[in-house]
Amino acid sequence: MAVQLISPRSEDLHVVAGVRIGVAEAGIRKAGRKDLSVFLLDEGTNVAGVFTQNRFCAAPVQVCREHLAGGRNIRALVINTGNANAGTGADGLARARSVCATLARQLGVEPTQILPFSTGVIMEPLPVERIEAALPAALADVDPSHWLRAAEGIMTTDTLPKAYSRQIVVDGAMVTITGISKGAGMIRPNMATMLGFLATDACIAPTVLQAWAAELAEGSFNRITIDGDTSTNDSFVLMASNQAGNVEVTDADAPSAKALKQVLLDVARQLAQAIVRDGEGATKFITIHVGGGRTTAECRQVAYAIAHSPLVKTAFFASDPNLGRILAAVGYAGILDLDQTRIELFLDDVHVATSGGRHPAYREEAGQRVMRQSEITVRVELGRGQALDTVWTCDLSHDYVSINADYRS
Amino acid sequence: MAVQLISPRSEDLHVVAGVRIGVAEAGIRKAGRKDLSVFLLDEGTNVAGVFTQNRFCAAPVQVCREHLAGGRNIRALVINTGNANAGTGADGLARARSVCATLARQLGVEPTQILPFSTGVIMEPLPVERIEAALPAALADVDPSHWLRAAEGIMTTDTLPKAYSRQIVVDGAMVTITGISKGAGMIRPNMATMLGFLATDACIAPTVLQAWAAELAEGSFNRITIDGDTSTNDSFVLMASNQAGNVEVTDADAPSAKALKQVLLDVARQLAQAIVRDGEGATKFITIHVGGGRTTAECRQVAYAIAHSPLVKTAFFASDPNLGRILAAVGYAGILDLDQTRIELFLDDVHVATSGGRHPAYREEAGQRVMRQSEITVRVELGRGQALDTVWTCDLSHDYVSINADYRS
């Protein structure tokens, strides 16, 4: 039951020159599912990655970090669902490396030129034979137009595939950006989301690309939360195939570079917000703006306290304007010298609380009207400074409990 | 559906000399509920309090702090349910003070000798007239034996009253300790729980009493969590009526003092754990031990990350040994230099993970057996040091969502 999210149409997803995608059924967890995807990247593609800050990071995340640090051009991505290859120790690392080696052999490249990604159940051995056996089928399937197939191929508890595409003219050259993402639970990305892949044919210098990967993640995947659980496998990859014919972006502050980055950010945000809209059991899409803080970090801290409060989330689910719960979350967010008499609270255009108490003109019917909507904006003003930040989240419903109580069955 | 918790019997709750309790129906939120309780304390009683660290603390909490700091002997407590008097600004403070003034007049004491407590819905005006009108009925009801009535009188979403009582001989004198608590949601106490009242007739010097109040809260109410929501109204009060005839406790390190403190801690823990057992929708009582940390604080941090993870909590609800979710929570708990290859995980006596991966001898049937129990102990060893800490929590069920989606209806 995704919130205001529709399945993308394949014809709306622009091909990115230099990027081909193939999908296959490896039978990793269940039969009959396209659970294996491969991205092939033309020579000359630059790749930057941002990965989970979870200290229990998965084997493929460790291998990705190694391979990106190794300095060889990345030529392929291999992604499986059904098994996260996390909490699997040294054996898990060996299995992730084995998949890279097998694919590298078939492509005639080095294993360090492959990035592996896994998502699914934690602490179970990766069925590496089944993955390796299905690689030829995935390679036989490759085509530049297969973005939607890949968006479907990386789904786990997602109810809809997530993909988005835009074009922009940069220095007279038409640049294409297309991306996919997945994730619906264990979502509180810290440096990246479950899985997000964004490719452009723009020509972007590697140093700019890496800096942008981090900035894009910060402004999109790192501003969403469903259940506060930072995954072991969060990965966000930005690929630039350098085939659009634009002048290489080397100065991130140039006007054309900024315009390009804004469109990249738009695509990343659409993909990140799609994850929230498809959050496990989600019935509401909530935007939380916190302003008037001394620092962006403290605004974010307050926004996440609200976004993670089970009481706030269940009130949204119930369309119940029990908005004191939001004030309580502001109060325990960890700002030690917060002055409650300066707090203002708005729900969309309704001024709910002023100077730390109920606004005299606030009427429950007005709060009720907003709470019934499927998209709601909460705005908190802290009255301490000029900083602000935004986080996107969803409500907590019966279906969240059902989905996660039954995940493995 | 409380977990291994039964209603206390009045005859098991020892009278505390110097403490009398009365209960009445004020009709604060719903008619026909005993929603107003008064504790009367004999002259000579020392009182210490520990209150919420939520920066959005309720008006009664602010008044309690003032009155305890004022240095006058506290002679009465007045507690209402149905309305938290939080998020109510200056008007809320005036209403809390009005209740104190009215009760003080009836008792012939000063308003600063009264401590007010409120619990219930946030951001609605306290119906002070109804409370004041019911005070005479509460005073007419006072009796030293009314502990169970008070435990019932302070309930909100609790399904059972919570009370516990013990006796101990201190320096040849029989000392009695009786306490009550309430709370089932918005429970992640920070300095104290929703409401906990603990009285003893022991003779304890005020400085020791205040130190002990903080220590008892730390070792009991500050180690529980249901939903991670720190309330605006958390209050824990320790009262010593000084009537037991023991030599005044002035040296907290004396053996008899330590023995007394241990029994006080036992009572506080029973009351705190009762809140978890009666947690909203709880079907499992979970003890989380984290050992091998460098500091107690980091062990607590990891324990709370596990205790707050909706994914871990729903797995417990489902009796599903999806234990990788626990490893994921350990990984995102915030220990930046955590070495995942040193992590050990046990579920009761079952060794689940070793060196950061699945234990070779672990079988899912063994995990399944433990997960089906109503009481479960999770033990995580971090392999970094000697510190340890413990947190108690419950699972996350459909009923939690139902209760909090319907709380005000």
CSV table of N, CA, C and O in Angstrom, one decimal, chain A residues 252-293:
chain,number,residue,atom,x,y,z
A,252,ALA,N,33.2,22.0,-9.3
A,252,ALA,CA,31.9,21.7,-8.8
A,252,ALA,C,31.1,23.0,-8.6
A,252,ALA,O,29.9,23.0,-8.4
A,253,ASP,N,31.8,24.2,-8.5
A,253,ASP,CA,31.1,25.4,-8.3
A,253,ASP,C,30.7,26.2,-9.5
A,253,ASP,O,30.1,27.2,-9.4
A,254,ALA,N,31.1,25.6,-10.7
A,254,ALA,CA,30.6,26.3,-11.9
A,254,ALA,C,29.1,26.2,-12.0
A,254,ALA,O,28.5,25.3,-11.6
A,255,PRO,N,28.5,27.3,-12.6
A,255,PRO,CA,27.0,27.3,-12.7
A,255,PRO,C,26.5,26.0,-13.4
A,255,PRO,O,25.5,25.4,-12.9
A,256,SER,N,27.1,25.6,-14.5
A,256,SER,CA,26.5,24.4,-15.2
A,256,SER,C,26.7,23.1,-14.3
A,256,SER,O,25.8,22.2,-14.3
A,257,ALA,N,27.8,23.1,-13.5
A,257,ALA,CA,28.0,21.9,-12.6
A,257,ALA,C,26.9,22.0,-11.5
A,257,ALA,O,26.3,20.9,-11.2
A,258,LYS,N,26.6,23.1,-11.0
A,258,LYS,CA,25.6,23.2,-10.0
A,258,LYS,C,24.2,22.8,-10.5
A,258,LYS,O,23.4,22.2,-9.8
A,259,ALA,N,23.9,23.2,-11.7
A,259,ALA,CA,22.6,22.8,-12.3
A,259,ALA,C,22.5,21.3,-12.5
A,259,ALA,O,21.5,20.7,-12.2
A,260,LEU,N,23.7,20.7,-12.9
A,260,LEU,CA,23.7,19.3,-13.1
A,260,LEU,C,23.5,18.6,-11.7
A,260,LEU,O,22.7,17.6,-11.6
A,261,LYS,N,24.2,19.1,-10.7
A,261,LYS,CA,24.1,18.5,-9.4
A,261,LYS,C,22.7,18.6,-8.9
A,261,LYS,O,22.2,17.7,-8.2
A,262,GLN,N,22.0,19.7,-9.1
A,262,GLN,CA,20.6,19.9,-8.6
A,262,GLN,C,19.7,18.8,-9.2
A,262,GLN,O,18.9,18.3,-8.6
A,263,VAL,N,19.9,18.5,-10.5
A,263,VAL,CA,19.1,17.5,-11.1
A,263,VAL,C,19.5,16.1,-10.6
A,263,VAL,O,18.6,15.3,-10.4
A,264,LEU,N,20.7,15.9,-10.4
A,264,LEU,CA,21.1,14.6,-9.8
A,264,LEU,C,20.5,14.5,-8.4
A,264,LEU,O,20.0,13.4,-8.0
A,265,LEU,N,20.5,15.6,-7.6
A,265,LEU,CA,19.9,15.5,-6.3
A,265,LEU,C,18.4,15.3,-6.4
A,265,LEU,O,17.8,14.5,-5.6
A,266,ASP,N,17.8,15.9,-7.4
A,266,ASP,CA,16.3,15.6,-7.6
A,266,ASP,C,16.0,14.2,-7.8
A,266,ASP,O,15.1,13.6,-7.2
A,267,VAL,N,16.8,13.5,-8.7
A,267,VAL,CA,16.7,12.1,-8.9
A,267,VAL,C,16.9,11.3,-7.7
A,267,VAL,O,16.1,10.4,-7.3
A,268,ALA,N,18.0,11.6,-6.9
A,268,ALA,CA,18.3,10.9,-5.7
A,268,ALA,C,17.1,11.1,-4.7
A,268,ALA,O,16.8,10.1,-4.0
A,269,ARG,N,16.6,12.3,-4.6
A,269,ARG,CA,15.5,12.5,-3.6
A,269,ARG,C,14.3,11.7,-4.0
A,269,ARG,O,13.6,11.2,-3.2
A,270,GLN,N,13.9,11.7,-5.3
A,270,GLN,CA,12.8,11.0,-5.8
A,270,GLN,C,12.9,9.5,-5.4
A,270,GLN,O,12.0,8.9,-5.0
A,271,LEU,N,14.1,9.0,-5.6
A,271,LEU,CA,14.3,7.6,-5.3
A,271,LEU,C,14.3,7.3,-3.8
A,271,LEU,O,13.8,6.3,-3.4
A,272,ALA,N,14.8,8.3,-3.0
A,272,ALA,CA,14.8,8.1,-1.6
A,272,ALA,C,13.4,8.2,-1.0
A,272,ALA,O,12.9,7.4,-0.2
A,273,GLN,N,12.6,9.2,-1.5
A,273,GLN,CA,11.3,9.4,-1.1
A,273,GLN,C,10.4,8.2,-1.5
A,273,GLN,O,9.4,7.9,-0.8
A,274,ALA,N,10.7,7.6,-2.6
A,274,ALA,CA,10.0,6.5,-3.1
A,274,ALA,C,10.1,5.3,-2.1
A,274,ALA,O,9.1,4.6,-1.8
A,275,ILE,N,11.2,5.2,-1.5
A,275,ILE,CA,11.4,4.2,-0.4
A,275,ILE,C,10.5,4.4,0.8
A,275,ILE,O,9.9,3.5,1.3
A,276,VAL,N,10.4,5.7,1.2
A,276,VAL,CA,9.5,6.0,2.3
A,276,VAL,C,8.0,5.8,1.9
A,276,VAL,O,7.2,5.2,2.6
A,277,ARG,N,7.7,6.2,0.7
A,277,ARG,CA,6.3,6.0,0.2
A,277,ARG,C,5.9,4.6,0.2
A,277,ARG,O,4.8,4.2,0.3
A,278,ASP,N,6.9,3.7,0.0
A,278,ASP,CA,6.7,2.3,-0.1
A,278,ASP,C,7.1,1.6,1.2
A,278,ASP,O,7.3,0.4,1.3
A,279,GLY,N,7.3,2.4,2.3
A,279,GLY,CA,7.7,1.9,3.6
A,279,GLY,C,6.8,0.8,4.0
A,279,GLY,O,5.6,0.8,3.7
A,280,GLU,N,7.3,-0.2,4.7
A,280,GLU,CA,6.6,-1.3,5.2
A,280,GLU,C,5.3,-0.9,5.9
A,280,GLU,O,5.4,-0.3,7.0
A,281,GLY,N,4.2,-1.2,5.4
A,281,GLY,CA,2.9,-0.8,6.1
A,281,GLY,C,2.5,0.6,6.0
A,281,GLY,O,1.5,1.0,6.6
A,282,ALA,N,3.3,1.4,5.3
A,282,ALA,CA,3.1,2.9,5.3
A,282,ALA,C,1.7,3.2,4.7
A,282,ALA,O,1.3,2.7,3.7
A,283,THR,N,1.0,4.1,5.4
A,283,THR,CA,-0.2,4.7,4.8
A,283,THR,C,-0.1,6.2,4.7
A,283,THR,O,-1.0,6.8,4.1
A,284,LYS,N,0.9,6.8,5.3
A,284,LYS,CA,1.1,8.3,5.2
A,284,LYS,C,2.6,8.6,4.9
A,284,LYS,O,3.5,7.9,5.3
A,285,PHE,N,2.7,9.6,4.1
A,285,PHE,CA,4.1,10.2,3.8
A,285,PHE,C,4.2,11.5,4.6
A,285,PHE,O,3.5,12.4,4.4
A,286,ILE,N,5.2,11.5,5.5
A,286,ILE,CA,5.4,12.6,6.4
A,286,ILE,C,6.7,13.4,6.1
A,286,ILE,O,7.7,12.8,6.1
A,287,THR,N,6.6,14.7,5.9
A,287,THR,CA,7.8,15.5,5.8
A,287,THR,C,7.9,16.3,7.1
A,287,THR,O,7.0,16.9,7.6
A,288,ILE,N,9.1,16.2,7.7
A,288,ILE,CA,9.3,16.9,8.9
A,288,ILE,C,10.4,18.0,8.8
A,288,ILE,O,11.6,17.7,8.5
A,289,HIS,N,10.0,19.2,8.8
A,289,HIS,CA,10.9,20.3,8.7
A,289,HIS,C,11.1,20.8,10.2
A,289,HIS,O,10.2,21.1,10.9
A,290,VAL,N,12.4,21.0,10.5
A,290,VAL,CA,12.7,21.6,11.8
A,290,VAL,C,13.6,22.8,11.5
A,290,VAL,O,14.6,22.7,10.9
A,291,GLY,N,13.1,24.0,11.9
A,291,GLY,CA,13.9,25.2,11.7
A,291,GLY,C,14.2,25.9,13.0
A,291,GLY,O,13.8,25.4,14.1
A,292,GLY,N,14.9,27.0,12.9
A,292,GLY,CA,15.2,27.8,14.1
A,292,GLY,C,16.2,27.2,15.0
A,292,GLY,O,16.2,27.5,16.2
A,293,GLY,N,17.0,26.3,14.5
A,293,GLY,CA,18.0,25.6,15.3
A,293,GLY,C,19.3,26.3,15.2
A,293,GLY,O,19.6,27.2,14.4
